[in-house]
Coordinates of C-alpha atoms and ligand atoms in Angstrom, one line a residue:
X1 CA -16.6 142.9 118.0
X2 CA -20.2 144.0 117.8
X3 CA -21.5 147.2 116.5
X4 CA -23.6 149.9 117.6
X5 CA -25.4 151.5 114.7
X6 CA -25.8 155.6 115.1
X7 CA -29.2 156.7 114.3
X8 CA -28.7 160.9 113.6
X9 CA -31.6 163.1 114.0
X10 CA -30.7 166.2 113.9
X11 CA -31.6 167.2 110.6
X12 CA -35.4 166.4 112.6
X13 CA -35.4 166.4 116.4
X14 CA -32.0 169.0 116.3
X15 CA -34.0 171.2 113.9
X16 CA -36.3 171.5 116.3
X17 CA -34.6 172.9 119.0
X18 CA -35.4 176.9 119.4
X19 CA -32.9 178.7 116.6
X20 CA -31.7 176.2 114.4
X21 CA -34.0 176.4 112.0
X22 CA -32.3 175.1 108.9
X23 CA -32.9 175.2 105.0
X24 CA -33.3 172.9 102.6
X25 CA -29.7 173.6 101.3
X26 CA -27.9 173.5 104.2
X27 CA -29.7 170.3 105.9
X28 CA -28.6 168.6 102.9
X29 CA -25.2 170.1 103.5
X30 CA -25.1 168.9 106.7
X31 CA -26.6 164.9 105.4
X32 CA -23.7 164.6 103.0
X33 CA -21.2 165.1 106.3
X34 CA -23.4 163.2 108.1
X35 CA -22.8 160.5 105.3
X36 CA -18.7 161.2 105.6
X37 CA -19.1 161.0 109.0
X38 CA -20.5 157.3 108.7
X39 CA -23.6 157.6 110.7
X40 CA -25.8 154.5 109.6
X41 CA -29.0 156.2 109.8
X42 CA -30.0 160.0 108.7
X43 CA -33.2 161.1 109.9
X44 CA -33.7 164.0 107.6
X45 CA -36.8 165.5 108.7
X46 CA -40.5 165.2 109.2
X47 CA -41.9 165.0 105.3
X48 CA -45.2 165.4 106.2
X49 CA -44.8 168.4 108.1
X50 CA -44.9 171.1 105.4
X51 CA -44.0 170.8 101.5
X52 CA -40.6 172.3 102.2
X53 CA -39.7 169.6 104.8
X54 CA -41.3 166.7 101.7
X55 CA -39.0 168.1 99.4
X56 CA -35.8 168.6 101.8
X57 CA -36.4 164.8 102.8
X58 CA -36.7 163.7 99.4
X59 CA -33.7 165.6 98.0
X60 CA -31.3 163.9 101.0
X61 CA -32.9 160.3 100.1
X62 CA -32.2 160.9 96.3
X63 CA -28.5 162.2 97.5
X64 CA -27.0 160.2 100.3
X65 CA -25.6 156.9 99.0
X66 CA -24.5 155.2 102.0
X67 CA -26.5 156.0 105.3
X68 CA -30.0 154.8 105.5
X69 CA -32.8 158.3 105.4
X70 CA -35.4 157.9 107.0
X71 CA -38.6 160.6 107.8
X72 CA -40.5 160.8 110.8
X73 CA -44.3 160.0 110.7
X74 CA -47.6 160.2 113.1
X75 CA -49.0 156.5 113.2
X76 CA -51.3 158.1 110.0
X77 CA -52.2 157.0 106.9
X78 CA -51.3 160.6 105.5
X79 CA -48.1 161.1 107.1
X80 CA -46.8 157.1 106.3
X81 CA -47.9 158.4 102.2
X82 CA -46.4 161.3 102.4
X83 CA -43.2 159.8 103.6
X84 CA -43.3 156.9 101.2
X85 CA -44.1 159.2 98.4
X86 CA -40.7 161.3 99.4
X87 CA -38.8 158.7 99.7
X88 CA -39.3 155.9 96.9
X89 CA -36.5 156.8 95.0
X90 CA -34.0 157.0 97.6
X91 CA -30.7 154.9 97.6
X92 CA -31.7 153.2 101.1
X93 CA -35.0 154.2 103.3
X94 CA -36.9 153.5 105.9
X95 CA -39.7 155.0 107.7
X96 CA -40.1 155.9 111.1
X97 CA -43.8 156.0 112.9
X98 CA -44.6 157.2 116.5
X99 CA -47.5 157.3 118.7
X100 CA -47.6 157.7 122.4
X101 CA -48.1 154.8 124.9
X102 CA -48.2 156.5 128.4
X103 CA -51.3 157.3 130.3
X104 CA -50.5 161.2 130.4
X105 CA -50.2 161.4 126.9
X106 CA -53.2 159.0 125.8
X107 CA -55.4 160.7 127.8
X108 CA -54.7 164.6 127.9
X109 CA -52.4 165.0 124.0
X110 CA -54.2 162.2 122.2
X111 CA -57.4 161.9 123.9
X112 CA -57.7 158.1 122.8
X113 CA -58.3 154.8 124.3
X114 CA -55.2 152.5 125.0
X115 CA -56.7 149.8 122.7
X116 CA -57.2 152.7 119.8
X117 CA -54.0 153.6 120.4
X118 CA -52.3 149.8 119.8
X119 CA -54.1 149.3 116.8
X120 CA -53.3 153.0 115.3
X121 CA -49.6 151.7 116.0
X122 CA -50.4 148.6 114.0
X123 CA -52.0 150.2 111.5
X124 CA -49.3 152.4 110.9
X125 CA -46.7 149.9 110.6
X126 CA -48.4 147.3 108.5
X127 CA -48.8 150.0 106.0
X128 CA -45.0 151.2 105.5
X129 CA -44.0 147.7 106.2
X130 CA -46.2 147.0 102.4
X131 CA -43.3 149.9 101.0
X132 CA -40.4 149.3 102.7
X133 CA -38.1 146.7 105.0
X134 CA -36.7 148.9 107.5
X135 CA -39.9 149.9 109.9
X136 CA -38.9 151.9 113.4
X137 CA -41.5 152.1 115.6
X138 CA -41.3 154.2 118.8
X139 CA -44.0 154.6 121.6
X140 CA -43.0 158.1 122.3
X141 CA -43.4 158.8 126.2
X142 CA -42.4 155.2 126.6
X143 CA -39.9 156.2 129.9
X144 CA -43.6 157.3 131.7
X145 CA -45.4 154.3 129.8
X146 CA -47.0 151.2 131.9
X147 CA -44.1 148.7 130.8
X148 CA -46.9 146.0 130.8
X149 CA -48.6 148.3 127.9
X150 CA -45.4 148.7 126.5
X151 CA -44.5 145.1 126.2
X152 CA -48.2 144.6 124.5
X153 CA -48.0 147.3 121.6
X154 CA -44.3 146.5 121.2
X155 CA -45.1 142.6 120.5
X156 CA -47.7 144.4 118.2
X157 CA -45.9 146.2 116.1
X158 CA -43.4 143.6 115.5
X159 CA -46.3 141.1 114.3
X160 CA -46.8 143.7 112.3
X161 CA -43.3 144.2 110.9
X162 CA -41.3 146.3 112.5
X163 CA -37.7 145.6 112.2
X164 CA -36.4 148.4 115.0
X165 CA -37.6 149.4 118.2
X166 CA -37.1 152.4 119.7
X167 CA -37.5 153.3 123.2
X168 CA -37.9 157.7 123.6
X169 CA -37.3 159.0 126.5
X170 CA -39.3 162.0 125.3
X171 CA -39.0 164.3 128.1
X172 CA -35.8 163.2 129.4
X173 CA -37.2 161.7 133.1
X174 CA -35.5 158.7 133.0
X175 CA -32.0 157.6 134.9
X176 CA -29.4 155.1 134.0
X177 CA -30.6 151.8 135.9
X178 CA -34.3 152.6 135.0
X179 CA -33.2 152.6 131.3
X180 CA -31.2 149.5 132.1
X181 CA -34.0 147.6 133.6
X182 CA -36.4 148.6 131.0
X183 CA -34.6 147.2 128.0
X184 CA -33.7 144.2 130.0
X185 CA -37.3 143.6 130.5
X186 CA -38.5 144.4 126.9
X187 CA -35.9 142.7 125.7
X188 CA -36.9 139.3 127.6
X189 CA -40.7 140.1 127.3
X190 CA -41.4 141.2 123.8
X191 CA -42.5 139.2 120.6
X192 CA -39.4 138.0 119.0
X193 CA -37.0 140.6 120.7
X194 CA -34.4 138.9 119.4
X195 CA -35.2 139.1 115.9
X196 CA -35.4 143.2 116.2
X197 CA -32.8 145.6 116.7
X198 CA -33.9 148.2 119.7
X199 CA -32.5 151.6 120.2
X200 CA -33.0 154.4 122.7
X201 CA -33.9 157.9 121.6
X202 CA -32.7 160.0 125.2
X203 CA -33.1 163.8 125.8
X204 CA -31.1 165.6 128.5
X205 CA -33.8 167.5 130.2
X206 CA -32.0 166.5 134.0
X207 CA -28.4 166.0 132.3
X208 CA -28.5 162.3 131.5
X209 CA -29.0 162.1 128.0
X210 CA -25.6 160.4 127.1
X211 CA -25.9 158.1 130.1
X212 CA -29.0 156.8 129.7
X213 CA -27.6 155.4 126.4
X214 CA -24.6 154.0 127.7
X215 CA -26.7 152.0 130.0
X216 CA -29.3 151.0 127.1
X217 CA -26.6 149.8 125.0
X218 CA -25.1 147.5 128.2
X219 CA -28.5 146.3 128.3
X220 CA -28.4 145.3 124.6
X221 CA -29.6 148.2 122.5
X222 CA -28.1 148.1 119.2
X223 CA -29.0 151.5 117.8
X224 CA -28.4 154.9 119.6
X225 CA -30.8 158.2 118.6
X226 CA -28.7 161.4 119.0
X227 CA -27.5 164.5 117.3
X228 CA -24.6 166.8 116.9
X229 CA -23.8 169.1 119.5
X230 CA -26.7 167.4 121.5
X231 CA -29.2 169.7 119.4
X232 CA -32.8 168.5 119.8
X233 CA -35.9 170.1 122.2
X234 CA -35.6 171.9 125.2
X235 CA -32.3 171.1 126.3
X236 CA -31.6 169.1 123.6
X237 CA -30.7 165.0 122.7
X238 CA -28.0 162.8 124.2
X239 CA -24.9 164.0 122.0
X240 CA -23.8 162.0 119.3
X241 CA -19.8 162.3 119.5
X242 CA -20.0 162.2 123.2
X243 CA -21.6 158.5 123.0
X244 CA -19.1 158.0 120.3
X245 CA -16.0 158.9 122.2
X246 CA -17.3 156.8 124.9
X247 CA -17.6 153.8 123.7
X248 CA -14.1 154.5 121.2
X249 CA -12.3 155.6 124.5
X250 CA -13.4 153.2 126.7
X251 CA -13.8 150.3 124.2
X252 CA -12.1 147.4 126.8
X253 CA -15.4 148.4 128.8
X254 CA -18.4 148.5 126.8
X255 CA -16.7 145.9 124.0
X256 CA -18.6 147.7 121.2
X257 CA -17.4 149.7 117.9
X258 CA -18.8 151.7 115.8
X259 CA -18.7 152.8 112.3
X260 CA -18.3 156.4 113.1
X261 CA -15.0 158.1 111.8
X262 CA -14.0 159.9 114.7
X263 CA -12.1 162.2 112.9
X264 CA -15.2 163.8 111.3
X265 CA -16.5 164.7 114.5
X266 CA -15.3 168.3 115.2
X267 CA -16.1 168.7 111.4
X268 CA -19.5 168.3 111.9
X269 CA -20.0 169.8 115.0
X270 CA -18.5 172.8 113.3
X271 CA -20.6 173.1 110.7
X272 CA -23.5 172.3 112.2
X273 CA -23.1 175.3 114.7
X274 CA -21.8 177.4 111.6
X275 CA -25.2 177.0 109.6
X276 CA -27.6 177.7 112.4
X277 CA -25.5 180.4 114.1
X278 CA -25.8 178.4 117.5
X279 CA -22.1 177.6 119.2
X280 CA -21.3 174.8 121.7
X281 CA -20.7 176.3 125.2
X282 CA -16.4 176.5 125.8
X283 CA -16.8 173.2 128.2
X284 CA -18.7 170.9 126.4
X285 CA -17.3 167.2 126.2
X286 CA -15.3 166.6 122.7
X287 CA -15.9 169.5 120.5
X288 CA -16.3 172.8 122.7
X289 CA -13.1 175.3 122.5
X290 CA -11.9 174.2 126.0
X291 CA -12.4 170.4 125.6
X292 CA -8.4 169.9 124.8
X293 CA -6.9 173.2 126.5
X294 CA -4.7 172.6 129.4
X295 CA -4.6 176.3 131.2
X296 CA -2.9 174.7 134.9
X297 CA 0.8 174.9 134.3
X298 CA 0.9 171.6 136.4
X299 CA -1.2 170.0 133.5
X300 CA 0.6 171.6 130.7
X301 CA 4.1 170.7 131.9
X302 CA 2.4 166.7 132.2
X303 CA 0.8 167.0 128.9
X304 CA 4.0 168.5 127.3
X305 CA 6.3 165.3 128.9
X306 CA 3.2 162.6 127.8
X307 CA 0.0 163.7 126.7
X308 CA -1.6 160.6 128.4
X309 CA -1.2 161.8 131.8
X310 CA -4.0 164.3 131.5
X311 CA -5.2 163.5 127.9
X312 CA -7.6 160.3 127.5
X313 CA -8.0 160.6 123.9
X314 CA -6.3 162.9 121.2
X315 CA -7.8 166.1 119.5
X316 CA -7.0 164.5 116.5
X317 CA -8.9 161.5 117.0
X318 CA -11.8 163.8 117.1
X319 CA -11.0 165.9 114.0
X320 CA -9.3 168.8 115.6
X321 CA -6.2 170.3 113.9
X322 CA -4.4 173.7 114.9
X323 CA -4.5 176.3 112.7
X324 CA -2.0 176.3 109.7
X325 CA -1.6 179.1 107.5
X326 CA -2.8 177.5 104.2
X327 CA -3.2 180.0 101.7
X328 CA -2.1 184.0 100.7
X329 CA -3.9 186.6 97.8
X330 CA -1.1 184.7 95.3
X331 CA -3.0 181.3 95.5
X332 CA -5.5 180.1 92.8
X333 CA -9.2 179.1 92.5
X334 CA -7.8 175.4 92.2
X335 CA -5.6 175.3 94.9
X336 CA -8.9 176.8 96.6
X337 CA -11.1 174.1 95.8
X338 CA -8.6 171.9 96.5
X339 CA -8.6 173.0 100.1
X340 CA -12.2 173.6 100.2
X341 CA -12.2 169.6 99.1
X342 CA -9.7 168.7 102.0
X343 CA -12.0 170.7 104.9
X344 CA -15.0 167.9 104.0
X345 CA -17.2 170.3 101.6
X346 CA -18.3 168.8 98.3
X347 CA -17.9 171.3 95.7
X348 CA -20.7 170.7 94.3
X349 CA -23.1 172.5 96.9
X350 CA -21.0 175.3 96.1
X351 CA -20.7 178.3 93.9
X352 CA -16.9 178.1 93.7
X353 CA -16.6 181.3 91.6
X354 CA -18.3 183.5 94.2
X355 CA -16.3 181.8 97.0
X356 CA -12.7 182.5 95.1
X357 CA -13.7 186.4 94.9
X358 CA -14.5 186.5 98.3
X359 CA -11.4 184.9 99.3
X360 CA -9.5 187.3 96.8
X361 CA -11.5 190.2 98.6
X362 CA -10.6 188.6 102.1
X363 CA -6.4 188.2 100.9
X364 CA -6.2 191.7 100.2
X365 CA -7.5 192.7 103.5
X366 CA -5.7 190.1 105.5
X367 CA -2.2 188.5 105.0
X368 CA -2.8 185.1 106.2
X369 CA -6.0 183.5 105.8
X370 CA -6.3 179.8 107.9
X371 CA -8.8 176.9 107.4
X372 CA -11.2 178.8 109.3
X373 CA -11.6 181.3 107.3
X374 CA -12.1 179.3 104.4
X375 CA -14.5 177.4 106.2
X376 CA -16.2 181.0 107.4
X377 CA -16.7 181.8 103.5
X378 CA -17.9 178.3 102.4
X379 CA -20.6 178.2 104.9
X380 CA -21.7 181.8 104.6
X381 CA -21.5 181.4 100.9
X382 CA -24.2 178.1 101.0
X383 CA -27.4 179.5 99.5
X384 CA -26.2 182.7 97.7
X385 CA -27.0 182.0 94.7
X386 CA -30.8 182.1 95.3
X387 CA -30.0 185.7 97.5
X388 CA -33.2 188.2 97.0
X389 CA -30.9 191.3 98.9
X390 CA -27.3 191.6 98.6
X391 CA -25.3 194.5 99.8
X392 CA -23.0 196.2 97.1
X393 CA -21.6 198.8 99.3
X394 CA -21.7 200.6 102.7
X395 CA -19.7 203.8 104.4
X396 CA -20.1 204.9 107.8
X397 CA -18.8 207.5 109.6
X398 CA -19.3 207.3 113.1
X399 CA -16.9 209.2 116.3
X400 CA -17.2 210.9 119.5
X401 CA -18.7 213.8 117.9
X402 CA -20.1 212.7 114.8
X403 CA -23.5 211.5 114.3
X404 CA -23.2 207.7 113.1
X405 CA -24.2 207.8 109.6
X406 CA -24.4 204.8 106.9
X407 CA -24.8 205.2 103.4
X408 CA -26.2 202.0 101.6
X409 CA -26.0 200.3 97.8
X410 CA -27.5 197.3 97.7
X411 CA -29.8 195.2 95.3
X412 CA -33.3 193.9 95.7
X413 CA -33.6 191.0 93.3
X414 CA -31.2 192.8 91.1
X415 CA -32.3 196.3 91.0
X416 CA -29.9 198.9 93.1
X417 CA -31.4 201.2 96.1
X418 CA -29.0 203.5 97.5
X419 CA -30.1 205.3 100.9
X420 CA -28.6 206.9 103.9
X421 CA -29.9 206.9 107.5
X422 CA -28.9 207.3 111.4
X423 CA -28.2 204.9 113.9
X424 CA -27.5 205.7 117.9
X425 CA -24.1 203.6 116.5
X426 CA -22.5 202.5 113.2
X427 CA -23.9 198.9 113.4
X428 CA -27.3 200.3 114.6
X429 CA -26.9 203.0 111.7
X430 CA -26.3 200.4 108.7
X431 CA -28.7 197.8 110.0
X432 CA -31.5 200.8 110.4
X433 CA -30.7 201.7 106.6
X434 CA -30.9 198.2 105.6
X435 CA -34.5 197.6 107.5
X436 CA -35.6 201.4 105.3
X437 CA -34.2 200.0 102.4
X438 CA -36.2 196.4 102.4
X439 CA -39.2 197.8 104.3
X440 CA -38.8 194.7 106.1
X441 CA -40.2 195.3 110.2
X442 CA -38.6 192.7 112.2
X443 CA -36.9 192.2 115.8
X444 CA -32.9 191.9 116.5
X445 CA -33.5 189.3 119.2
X446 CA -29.5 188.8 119.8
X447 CA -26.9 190.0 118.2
X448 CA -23.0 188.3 118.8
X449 CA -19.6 189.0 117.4
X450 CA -16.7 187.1 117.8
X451 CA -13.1 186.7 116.2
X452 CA -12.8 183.7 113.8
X453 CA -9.1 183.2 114.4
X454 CA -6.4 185.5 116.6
X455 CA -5.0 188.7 115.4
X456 CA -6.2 192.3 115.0
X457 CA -6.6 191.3 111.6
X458 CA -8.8 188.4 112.1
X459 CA -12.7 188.5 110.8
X460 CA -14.8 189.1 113.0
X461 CA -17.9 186.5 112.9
X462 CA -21.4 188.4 113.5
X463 CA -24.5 186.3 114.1
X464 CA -28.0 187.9 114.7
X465 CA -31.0 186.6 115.6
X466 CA -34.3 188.1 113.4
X467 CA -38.0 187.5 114.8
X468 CA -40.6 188.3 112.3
X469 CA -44.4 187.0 112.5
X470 CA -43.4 184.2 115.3
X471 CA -40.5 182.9 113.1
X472 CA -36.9 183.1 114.7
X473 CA -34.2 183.0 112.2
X474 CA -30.4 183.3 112.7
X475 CA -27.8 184.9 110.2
X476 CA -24.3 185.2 110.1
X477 CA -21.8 187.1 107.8
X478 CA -18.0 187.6 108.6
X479 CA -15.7 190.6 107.3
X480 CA -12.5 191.9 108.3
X481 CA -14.8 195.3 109.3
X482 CA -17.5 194.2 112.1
X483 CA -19.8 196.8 110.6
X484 CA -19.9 195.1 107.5
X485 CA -20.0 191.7 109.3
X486 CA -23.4 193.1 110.8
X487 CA -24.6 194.1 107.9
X488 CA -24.1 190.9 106.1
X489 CA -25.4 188.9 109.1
X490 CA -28.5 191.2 108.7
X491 CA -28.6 190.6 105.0
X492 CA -28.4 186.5 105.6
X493 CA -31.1 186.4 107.8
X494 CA -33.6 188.5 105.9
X495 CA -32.9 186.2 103.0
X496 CA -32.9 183.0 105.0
X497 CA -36.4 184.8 105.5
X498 CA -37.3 185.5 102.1
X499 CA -37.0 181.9 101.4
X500 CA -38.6 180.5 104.3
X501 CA -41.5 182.6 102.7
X502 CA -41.4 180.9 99.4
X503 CA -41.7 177.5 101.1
X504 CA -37.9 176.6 100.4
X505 CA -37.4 175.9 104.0
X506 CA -38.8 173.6 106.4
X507 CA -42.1 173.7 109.0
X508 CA -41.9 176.6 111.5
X509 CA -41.0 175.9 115.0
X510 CA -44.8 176.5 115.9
X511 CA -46.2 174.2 113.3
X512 CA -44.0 171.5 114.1
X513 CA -44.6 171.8 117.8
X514 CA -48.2 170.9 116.7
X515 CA -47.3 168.1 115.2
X516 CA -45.4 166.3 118.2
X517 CA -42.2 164.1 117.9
X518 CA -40.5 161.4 119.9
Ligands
MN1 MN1 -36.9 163.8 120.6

């Protein structure tokens, strides 16, 4: 049976999306599941885009064995050495050049001649082609292109040497048969079509994302662009395990596999939404809360008598397992990492020690801890060791009469600060001392708390939003005490901050949106 190969951008195009903002340490976090995931292609970020972005892509090239990581570029000269220069040493690479082929584009964003245009695309690929083998080429806009203009730079570009061809539909404008009949006709009109693989790069802007793939890949598209949760700009890419589940459930149909392992899905999906503090909604296909709850009796009593009359594919095809109580304050740091090893983390991106006192802190305050749990300190503890603030200890006092009060110990790159302050609540009241502490003026732009598993016991999960100087970054910290959940969330995002300041994290939403993408 033939293969479609997954192309995964959302280290890049996901990254993009308003929010989730990554670092360095967590996209490669998220490459390595990427990797266990079996996704052919990573596309791990924009290299020339700021020297935090060069250094993230080059660490994921130097680290991924497997998948083939790849950096976006302009159709420059600058942005084709920069990418080169990140990624020579990598295990497998490939570079991937853009420049936009429709009339709107070349004439208001680029300001260029069609023929300018054609040979900017040439130029660009006959210089990564002198580096590497693997050279994408994608006429971004190319849904709105002239398909006659199309077919010309296409044929181009593969004189040139591209081996991949990717079709964006940028601004998500296109429907199912269009896409159909516009790979049919590139793939019949273009230089040696058959010599190239081609690919689709779909956004959802009117819902159709995930369709419009699905009918590229019947009309013989080979590679398929998307990202986990369907991350990406404005409302985001076609989503990666949706595609996958399609063609896996529905395999008599389409005729195609994949190598994806399916059970990885809910995995990454997980983590990805645990690192930038951004959740699926409860209905979304595959991996949201509700995708394999049955809440009509009718369906329940089916599902309990054969889970095929209302189930078309298992949760456990897709990675989803019900809670089991795994561990208590007896277990060890072994038997910890162990379990850490089992929930997909490498243990190498993590500070094991800190994680096992944590978990000690978190056994003592709660009887049974479950996977999520675990997973809610692995994730939150990514990073720490590079922490500029960290809290040491908070009391409030808070009550119908009492004036909410916190009372603060916490280190600045070391050094302890103690101070007290008000707050018109107790979160209000610790977050207020926290900002007198630091000195650090920024906006709470949202602010969500939510239970990690059932139970009065259960951590409660607070993300927050922080806005400072036109940067929006999310943090997250979880505690049996919400308070001290908000105040850690609080914490993680100033130092997410910090370090987006030193130039350990990637481009700023504004600069990349300068900078374009397919
Ligand atoms: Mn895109």
């Amino acid at each position: 049976m033939e293969k479609v190969k997954f192309f995964d951008t959302t280290l890049r195009d996901g990254e993009q999306s308003p929010g989730c903002s990554m670092l360095a340490t967590e996209k490669l976090t998220l490459a390595k599941q990427l990797e266990r995931l079996g996704v052919n292609t990573i596309e791990a970020g924009f290299a020339a885009s700021s020297p935090g972005d060069f250094e993230s892509v080059r660490d994921i090239g130097q680290q991924i064995e497997k998948s083939t990581v790849v950096s976006l570029c302009r159709a420059s000269k600058n942005d084709i050495d920069s990418a080169i220069e990140a990624l020579r040493d990598a295990k497998n690479w490939g570079i991937h050049t853009f420049i936009s082929t429709s009339d709107l584009h070349m004439k208001h964003k680029l300001q260029m001649e069609p023929k300018d245009v054609k040979a900017m695309a040439v130029a660009a690929v006959e210089r990564a082609k002198k580096a590497t083998d693997s050279v994408e080429f994608s006429p971004e806009d190319a849904t709105r292109s002239d398909p006659k203009f199309l077919v010309e730079v296409l044929s181009e570009t593969v004189r040139a040497g591209a081996t991949i061809l990717n079709i964006p539909d940028t601004v998500g404008y296109t429907t199912p048969d269009e896409m159909f009949d516009l790979i049919t006709l590139l793939r019949n009109e273009v230089y040696n079509a058959d010599k190239v693989i081609f690919s689709v790069h779909c956004h959802n802007d009117l819902g159709l994302g995930v369709a419009n793939s699905l009918a590229a890949i019947r009309a013989g598209a080979r590679q398929i662009e998307c990202t986990i949760n369907g991350i990406g700009e404005r409302a985001g890419n076609a989503s990666l395990e949706e595609i996958v589940m399609a063609l896996k459930t529905r395999q008599e149909y389409f005729g195609f596999e994949s190598d994806i392992v399916t059970e990885q899905l809910f995995p990454c999906s997980k983590l990805l939404s645990q690192i930038t503090g951004v959740d699926v909604q409860p209905n979304k296909a595959i991996v949201g809360a509700n995708a394999f709850a049955h809440e009509a009796g009718i369906h329940q009593h089916g599902v309990l008598k054969n889970a095929l009359t209302y189930e078309i594919m298992t949760p456990q095809s897709v990675g989803i397992k019900s809670s089991n109580l795994v561990m208590g304050k007896h277990s060890g740091r072994f038997a910890l990492g162990e379990r850490i090893k089992e929930l997909g983390f490498d243990l190498n991106d993590i500070d094991l020690n800190h994680i096992f006192k944590e978990f000690k802190r978190l056994a003592d305050l709660k009887k049974q801890i479950f996977d999520e749990d675990i997973e809610a300190l692995v994730t939150h503890g990514i990073g720490k060791q590079t922490d500029k603030y960290s809290l040491e200890s908070l009391i409030v006092t808070s009550g119908t009469t009492a004036v909410p009060t916190a009372t603060i110990v916490m280190t600045i790159d070391g050094q302890e600060i103690k101070k007290a302050s008000f707050g018109d609540g107790p979160v209000d009241a610790a977050l207020n001392t926290i900002k007198e502490i630091t000195g650090m003026q920024c906006t709470l732009t949202s602010y969500v708390v939510k239970a990690i598993t059932g139970g009065t016991d259960a951590q409660g999960e607070v993300s927050v939003g922080v806005e400072k100087d036109g940067v929006r970054i999310t943090g997250r910290g979880a505690h049996t005490d919400i308070v001290i959940a908000s105040a850690l969330a609080f914490l993680n995002a100033l130092n997410r901050l910090e370090m987006r300041k030193q130039g350990l994290s990637p481009a700023t939403p504004l600069q990349k949106t300068a900078l374009g993408g397919v």
